[in-house]
Amino acid sequence: MLEIKSIKQTNSIIFELKGRIDGLSTPELEKSFEARLLEGARKFIIDFTSVSYISSMGLRVFLSVQKKLKKIGGEIVLASMPDNIKGVFDTSGFSSIFSIFLSVDEAIKILPANGIKQKIETFDFIGKEVKFIRPGGKKGNLNPIGSTAKLQCAEYDFPDVITVNATALKHGTGIAAPGDSFSEYSNLFGESAFISGSFFNLPASSKPVVDFILKNEATEETKLNFLYGFQFDGDYNYIIGFDEQEQFYNLNDLIELAHAVSGFNLCGIVVIAESAGIMGMNLKKSPVKSNQTTQTTQSSIFSRENFADWVDLPFEHTHFNHLNISVGVSSREKPGNDNTMNLFFGEELPFHFHSVLFEKGFLNKDLFSFEMELYRIMHEFNPLIVQHLLGESQFKSGLLGIIELEAN
């Protein structure tokens, strides 16, 4: 029998264990670790003071959790081991895998000091304290791709296609499709996002599967075809962290947070987060002339009579507890009649985001690991869907990368 008690500290979770860690008790121990991981904990301290026995099954549990935590910037450390338990770790070679401390107090003192590379600042946002760093990157440029003029009535044809070399893009969104022949890709135009040079596309079809081209796989011959979209470059000026609160952050909150911390009027934003329910939409059919009907020539594909045939929009939040990367741009002010800004936002909303939902997993929320975490998620997890993101989409915790932009 094993008794498990977990105590939350400022920078870690202390697990006080009492009894035997064997094949009977390890499932419950795994559940306890998993629950704290889902809550966002990344530093575990295991107090072995009252542990009387540990089997090979028990050792495997600690090894498994250590592997998960290391991938997301965390760690599990061991403390207050009786001689017989320490002997098992020594004999098995596990002592070299873990940091082992004589006491829990010693572990607490050392853990917070790990990984501090530069000044972390704080900001009070609607009564919540958020942390951020200033990498000091260069300002970026925001450029439109194509035009939305023919979207409403699905009037696009081959002359409207803008073909871009995949290696020339850094961040952005659009309605796009990869390929070399218009006859092959014309019915595949759908929601797309490119993030740090990697491209993700959800073809507009009845049973879509995400297609993607990672940055290190693109060549000078890799062509991406756009009906419309935008792209931006530049370096991160701010990295902001947000943690789970009593109420989840939605996309509107995160946009407000980005502007509040940075003070920028026009922001390029990359979000890495754990989802708490996504509200998104995507095209069911490619908006090209060959898909036109009598109804679409008379009214918009977004009109009441056409909407369900052309757009997939769930009425409830979906994709809970998934890893998510979203990319977009936001302005402090509504575009209104500004023709330049309307290329990016339309006339009503001062933001435009696309989201890539990945498999469920755990997030490294270390501010200094932002770009490495982008790379890890895109390379290790399968993408499930790409959507146009609505402001009501909710997030548990994560990181924002902010780039100051100038529109061209």
PDB file of C-alpha atoms in Angstrom, residues 102-236:
ATOM      1  CA  LEU A 102      19.793  14.657   1.379  1.00  0.00           C
ATOM      2  CA  SER A 103      16.655  16.598   2.325  1.00  0.00           C
ATOM      3  CA  VAL A 104      13.567  18.174   0.776  1.00  0.00           C
ATOM      4  CA  ASP A 105      14.661  21.609   2.078  1.00  0.00           C
ATOM      5  CA  GLU A 106      17.939  21.285   0.172  1.00  0.00           C
ATOM      6  CA  ALA A 107      16.073  20.418  -3.045  1.00  0.00           C
ATOM      7  CA  ILE A 108      13.710  23.391  -2.636  1.00  0.00           C
ATOM      8  CA  LYS A 109      16.628  25.809  -2.220  1.00  0.00           C
ATOM      9  CA  ILE A 110      18.442  24.608  -5.329  1.00  0.00           C
ATOM     10  CA  LEU A 111      15.595  24.123  -7.840  1.00  0.00           C
ATOM     11  CA  PRO A 112      14.441  27.756  -8.232  1.00  0.00           C
ATOM     12  CA  ALA A 113      17.968  28.845  -9.156  1.00  0.00           C
ATOM     13  CA  ASN A 114      18.169  26.531 -12.148  1.00  0.00           C
ATOM     14  CA  GLY A 115      17.816  27.970 -15.644  1.00  0.00           C
ATOM     15  CA  ILE A 116      17.788  31.704 -14.825  1.00  0.00           C
ATOM     16  CA  LYS A 117      19.499  33.349 -17.815  1.00  0.00           C
ATOM     17  CA  GLN A 118      18.409  36.984 -17.706  1.00  0.00           C
ATOM     18  CA  LYS A 119      15.949  39.305 -16.071  1.00  0.00           C
ATOM     19  CA  ILE A 120      12.332  38.125 -15.916  1.00  0.00           C
ATOM     20  CA  GLU A 121       9.876  40.996 -15.552  1.00  0.00           C
ATOM     21  CA  THR A 122       6.281  40.950 -14.310  1.00  0.00           C
ATOM     22  CA  PHE A 123       3.146  42.760 -15.432  1.00  0.00           C
ATOM     23  CA  ASP A 124      -0.271  43.030 -13.766  1.00  0.00           C
ATOM     24  CA  PHE A 125      -2.955  42.100 -16.293  1.00  0.00           C
ATOM     25  CA  ILE A 126      -6.595  42.336 -15.109  1.00  0.00           C
ATOM     26  CA  GLY A 127      -5.518  41.347 -11.624  1.00  0.00           C
ATOM     27  CA  LYS A 128      -3.245  38.496 -12.768  1.00  0.00           C
ATOM     28  CA  GLU A 129       0.542  38.572 -12.661  1.00  0.00           C
ATOM     29  CA  VAL A 130       2.209  37.514 -15.916  1.00  0.00           C
ATOM     30  CA  LYS A 131       5.921  37.138 -16.583  1.00  0.00           C
ATOM     31  CA  PHE A 132       7.835  38.244 -19.656  1.00  0.00           C
ATOM     32  CA  ILE A 133      11.297  38.746 -21.107  1.00  0.00           C
ATOM     33  CA  ARG A 134      12.595  41.127 -23.777  1.00  0.00           C
ATOM     34  CA  PRO A 135      14.813  39.322 -26.305  1.00  0.00           C
ATOM     35  CA  GLY A 136      15.325  42.664 -28.087  1.00  0.00           C
ATOM     36  CA  GLY A 137      14.551  41.516 -31.623  1.00  0.00           C
ATOM     37  CA  LYS A 138      14.243  43.644 -34.750  1.00  0.00           C
ATOM     38  CA  LYS A 139      10.937  45.046 -36.016  1.00  0.00           C
ATOM     39  CA  GLY A 140       9.214  43.038 -38.769  1.00  0.00           C
ATOM     40  CA  ASN A 141       7.338  43.790 -41.977  1.00  0.00           C
ATOM     41  CA  LEU A 142       3.748  42.735 -42.685  1.00  0.00           C
ATOM     42  CA  ASN A 143       2.839  42.053 -46.317  1.00  0.00           C
ATOM     43  CA  PRO A 144      -0.404  40.913 -47.970  1.00  0.00           C
ATOM     44  CA  ILE A 145      -0.551  37.938 -50.330  1.00  0.00           C
ATOM     45  CA  GLY A 146      -3.228  38.093 -53.023  1.00  0.00           C
ATOM     46  CA  SER A 147      -6.682  39.504 -52.299  1.00  0.00           C
ATOM     47  CA  THR A 148      -9.943  38.533 -50.571  1.00  0.00           C
ATOM     48  CA  ALA A 149     -12.012  40.286 -53.253  1.00  0.00           C
ATOM     49  CA  LYS A 150     -13.156  37.063 -54.933  1.00  0.00           C
ATOM     50  CA  LEU A 151     -13.758  35.015 -51.782  1.00  0.00           C
ATOM     51  CA  GLN A 152     -17.392  35.974 -51.159  1.00  0.00           C
ATOM     52  CA  CYS A 153     -18.688  34.428 -54.391  1.00  0.00           C
ATOM     53  CA  ALA A 154     -15.950  31.794 -54.884  1.00  0.00           C
ATOM     54  CA  GLU A 155     -14.671  33.450 -58.043  1.00  0.00           C
ATOM     55  CA  TYR A 156     -10.964  32.565 -57.927  1.00  0.00           C
ATOM     56  CA  ASP A 157      -9.294  31.086 -61.000  1.00  0.00           C
ATOM     57  CA  PHE A 158      -5.740  30.278 -62.087  1.00  0.00           C
ATOM     58  CA  PRO A 159      -4.694  33.924 -62.820  1.00  0.00           C
ATOM     59  CA  ASP A 160      -5.539  34.823 -59.184  1.00  0.00           C
ATOM     60  CA  VAL A 161      -3.075  32.337 -57.695  1.00  0.00           C
ATOM     61  CA  ILE A 162       0.034  33.767 -56.022  1.00  0.00           C
ATOM     62  CA  THR A 163       2.848  31.196 -55.974  1.00  0.00           C
ATOM     63  CA  VAL A 164       5.513  31.646 -53.287  1.00  0.00           C
ATOM     64  CA  ASN A 165       8.688  29.707 -52.595  1.00  0.00           C
ATOM     65  CA  ALA A 166       8.242  27.961 -49.236  1.00  0.00           C
ATOM     66  CA  THR A 167      11.726  28.962 -48.064  1.00  0.00           C
ATOM     67  CA  ALA A 168      10.794  32.681 -48.393  1.00  0.00           C
ATOM     68  CA  LEU A 169       8.059  32.571 -45.712  1.00  0.00           C
ATOM     69  CA  LYS A 170       8.483  32.930 -41.952  1.00  0.00           C
ATOM     70  CA  HIS A 171       5.104  33.534 -40.271  1.00  0.00           C
ATOM     71  CA  GLY A 172       1.590  34.067 -41.605  1.00  0.00           C
ATOM     72  CA  THR A 173      -1.785  32.687 -42.613  1.00  0.00           C
ATOM     73  CA  GLY A 174      -3.804  32.217 -45.778  1.00  0.00           C
ATOM     74  CA  ILE A 175      -6.033  30.120 -47.969  1.00  0.00           C
ATOM     75  CA  ALA A 176      -3.424  28.048 -49.768  1.00  0.00           C
ATOM     76  CA  ALA A 177      -2.415  24.684 -51.212  1.00  0.00           C
ATOM     77  CA  PRO A 178       0.927  23.106 -52.127  1.00  0.00           C
ATOM     78  CA  GLY A 179       1.531  21.688 -55.595  1.00  0.00           C
ATOM     79  CA  ASP A 180       2.704  22.368 -59.154  1.00  0.00           C
ATOM     80  CA  SER A 181      -0.420  21.954 -61.289  1.00  0.00           C
ATOM     81  CA  PHE A 182      -3.567  24.075 -60.838  1.00  0.00           C
ATOM     82  CA  SER A 183      -5.740  21.223 -62.058  1.00  0.00           C
ATOM     83  CA  GLU A 184      -4.426  19.092 -59.179  1.00  0.00           C
ATOM     84  CA  TYR A 185      -4.481  21.598 -56.318  1.00  0.00           C
ATOM     85  CA  SER A 186      -7.423  23.847 -57.301  1.00  0.00           C
ATOM     86  CA  ASN A 187      -9.820  21.869 -55.091  1.00  0.00           C
ATOM     87  CA  LEU A 188      -7.413  21.752 -52.150  1.00  0.00           C
ATOM     88  CA  PHE A 189      -7.282  25.437 -51.168  1.00  0.00           C
ATOM     89  CA  GLY A 190      -7.968  25.626 -47.433  1.00  0.00           C
ATOM     90  CA  GLU A 191      -6.905  27.133 -44.120  1.00  0.00           C
ATOM     91  CA  SER A 192      -3.139  27.348 -43.858  1.00  0.00           C
ATOM     92  CA  ALA A 193      -0.548  28.612 -41.400  1.00  0.00           C
ATOM     93  CA  PHE A 194       3.188  28.992 -41.638  1.00  0.00           C
ATOM     94  CA  ILE A 195       5.133  29.205 -38.396  1.00  0.00           C
ATOM     95  CA  SER A 196       8.888  29.741 -38.206  1.00  0.00           C
ATOM     96  CA  GLY A 197       9.140  28.622 -41.837  1.00  0.00           C
ATOM     97  CA  SER A 198       7.035  25.448 -41.467  1.00  0.00           C
ATOM     98  CA  PHE A 199       3.793  25.195 -43.475  1.00  0.00           C
ATOM     99  CA  PHE A 200       0.522  23.528 -42.365  1.00  0.00           C
ATOM    100  CA  ASN A 201      -2.519  23.156 -44.621  1.00  0.00           C
ATOM    101  CA  LEU A 202      -6.020  21.720 -44.180  1.00  0.00           C
ATOM    102  CA  PRO A 203      -7.391  20.909 -47.681  1.00  0.00           C
ATOM    103  CA  ALA A 204     -11.003  21.975 -48.237  1.00  0.00           C
ATOM    104  CA  SER A 205     -12.634  18.556 -48.588  1.00  0.00           C
ATOM    105  CA  SER A 206     -15.247  16.344 -46.933  1.00  0.00           C
ATOM    106  CA  LYS A 207     -12.623  14.331 -45.012  1.00  0.00           C
ATOM    107  CA  PRO A 208      -9.588  16.606 -44.729  1.00  0.00           C
ATOM    108  CA  VAL A 209      -6.209  15.507 -43.386  1.00  0.00           C
ATOM    109  CA  VAL A 210      -3.559  18.071 -42.483  1.00  0.00           C
ATOM    110  CA  ASP A 211      -0.695  18.304 -44.950  1.00  0.00           C
ATOM    111  CA  PHE A 212       2.537  19.945 -43.816  1.00  0.00           C
ATOM    112  CA  ILE A 213       6.055  20.820 -44.913  1.00  0.00           C
ATOM    113  CA  LEU A 214       8.561  21.417 -42.118  1.00  0.00           C
ATOM    114  CA  LYS A 215      11.164  24.130 -42.537  1.00  0.00           C
ATOM    115  CA  ASN A 216      14.088  21.734 -42.832  1.00  0.00           C
ATOM    116  CA  GLU A 217      12.223  19.795 -45.560  1.00  0.00           C
ATOM    117  CA  ALA A 218      11.482  22.769 -47.845  1.00  0.00           C
ATOM    118  CA  THR A 219      13.740  23.455 -50.844  1.00  0.00           C
ATOM    119  CA  GLU A 220      13.974  26.096 -53.558  1.00  0.00           C
ATOM    120  CA  GLU A 221      11.619  23.899 -55.593  1.00  0.00           C
ATOM    121  CA  THR A 222       8.889  23.758 -52.913  1.00  0.00           C
ATOM    122  CA  LYS A 223       6.006  25.937 -54.122  1.00  0.00           C
ATOM    123  CA  LEU A 224       3.023  27.153 -52.085  1.00  0.00           C
ATOM    124  CA  ASN A 225      -0.004  28.562 -53.892  1.00  0.00           C
ATOM    125  CA  PHE A 226      -2.162  31.259 -52.255  1.00  0.00           C
ATOM    126  CA  LEU A 227      -5.531  32.763 -53.080  1.00  0.00           C
ATOM    127  CA  TYR A 228      -4.992  35.293 -50.313  1.00  0.00           C
ATOM    128  CA  GLY A 229      -3.201  35.684 -46.988  1.00  0.00           C
ATOM    129  CA  PHE A 230      -0.443  37.645 -45.313  1.00  0.00           C
ATOM    130  CA  GLN A 231       3.086  37.031 -44.124  1.00  0.00           C
ATOM    131  CA  PHE A 232       5.395  38.748 -41.660  1.00  0.00           C
ATOM    132  CA  ASP A 233       8.995  38.471 -40.539  1.00  0.00           C
ATOM    133  CA  GLY A 234      11.054  40.053 -37.746  1.00  0.00           C
ATOM    134  CA  ASP A 235      12.393  38.831 -34.422  1.00  0.00           C
ATOM    135  CA  TYR A 236      10.608  38.386 -31.116  1.00  0.00           C
TER     136      TYR A 236
END
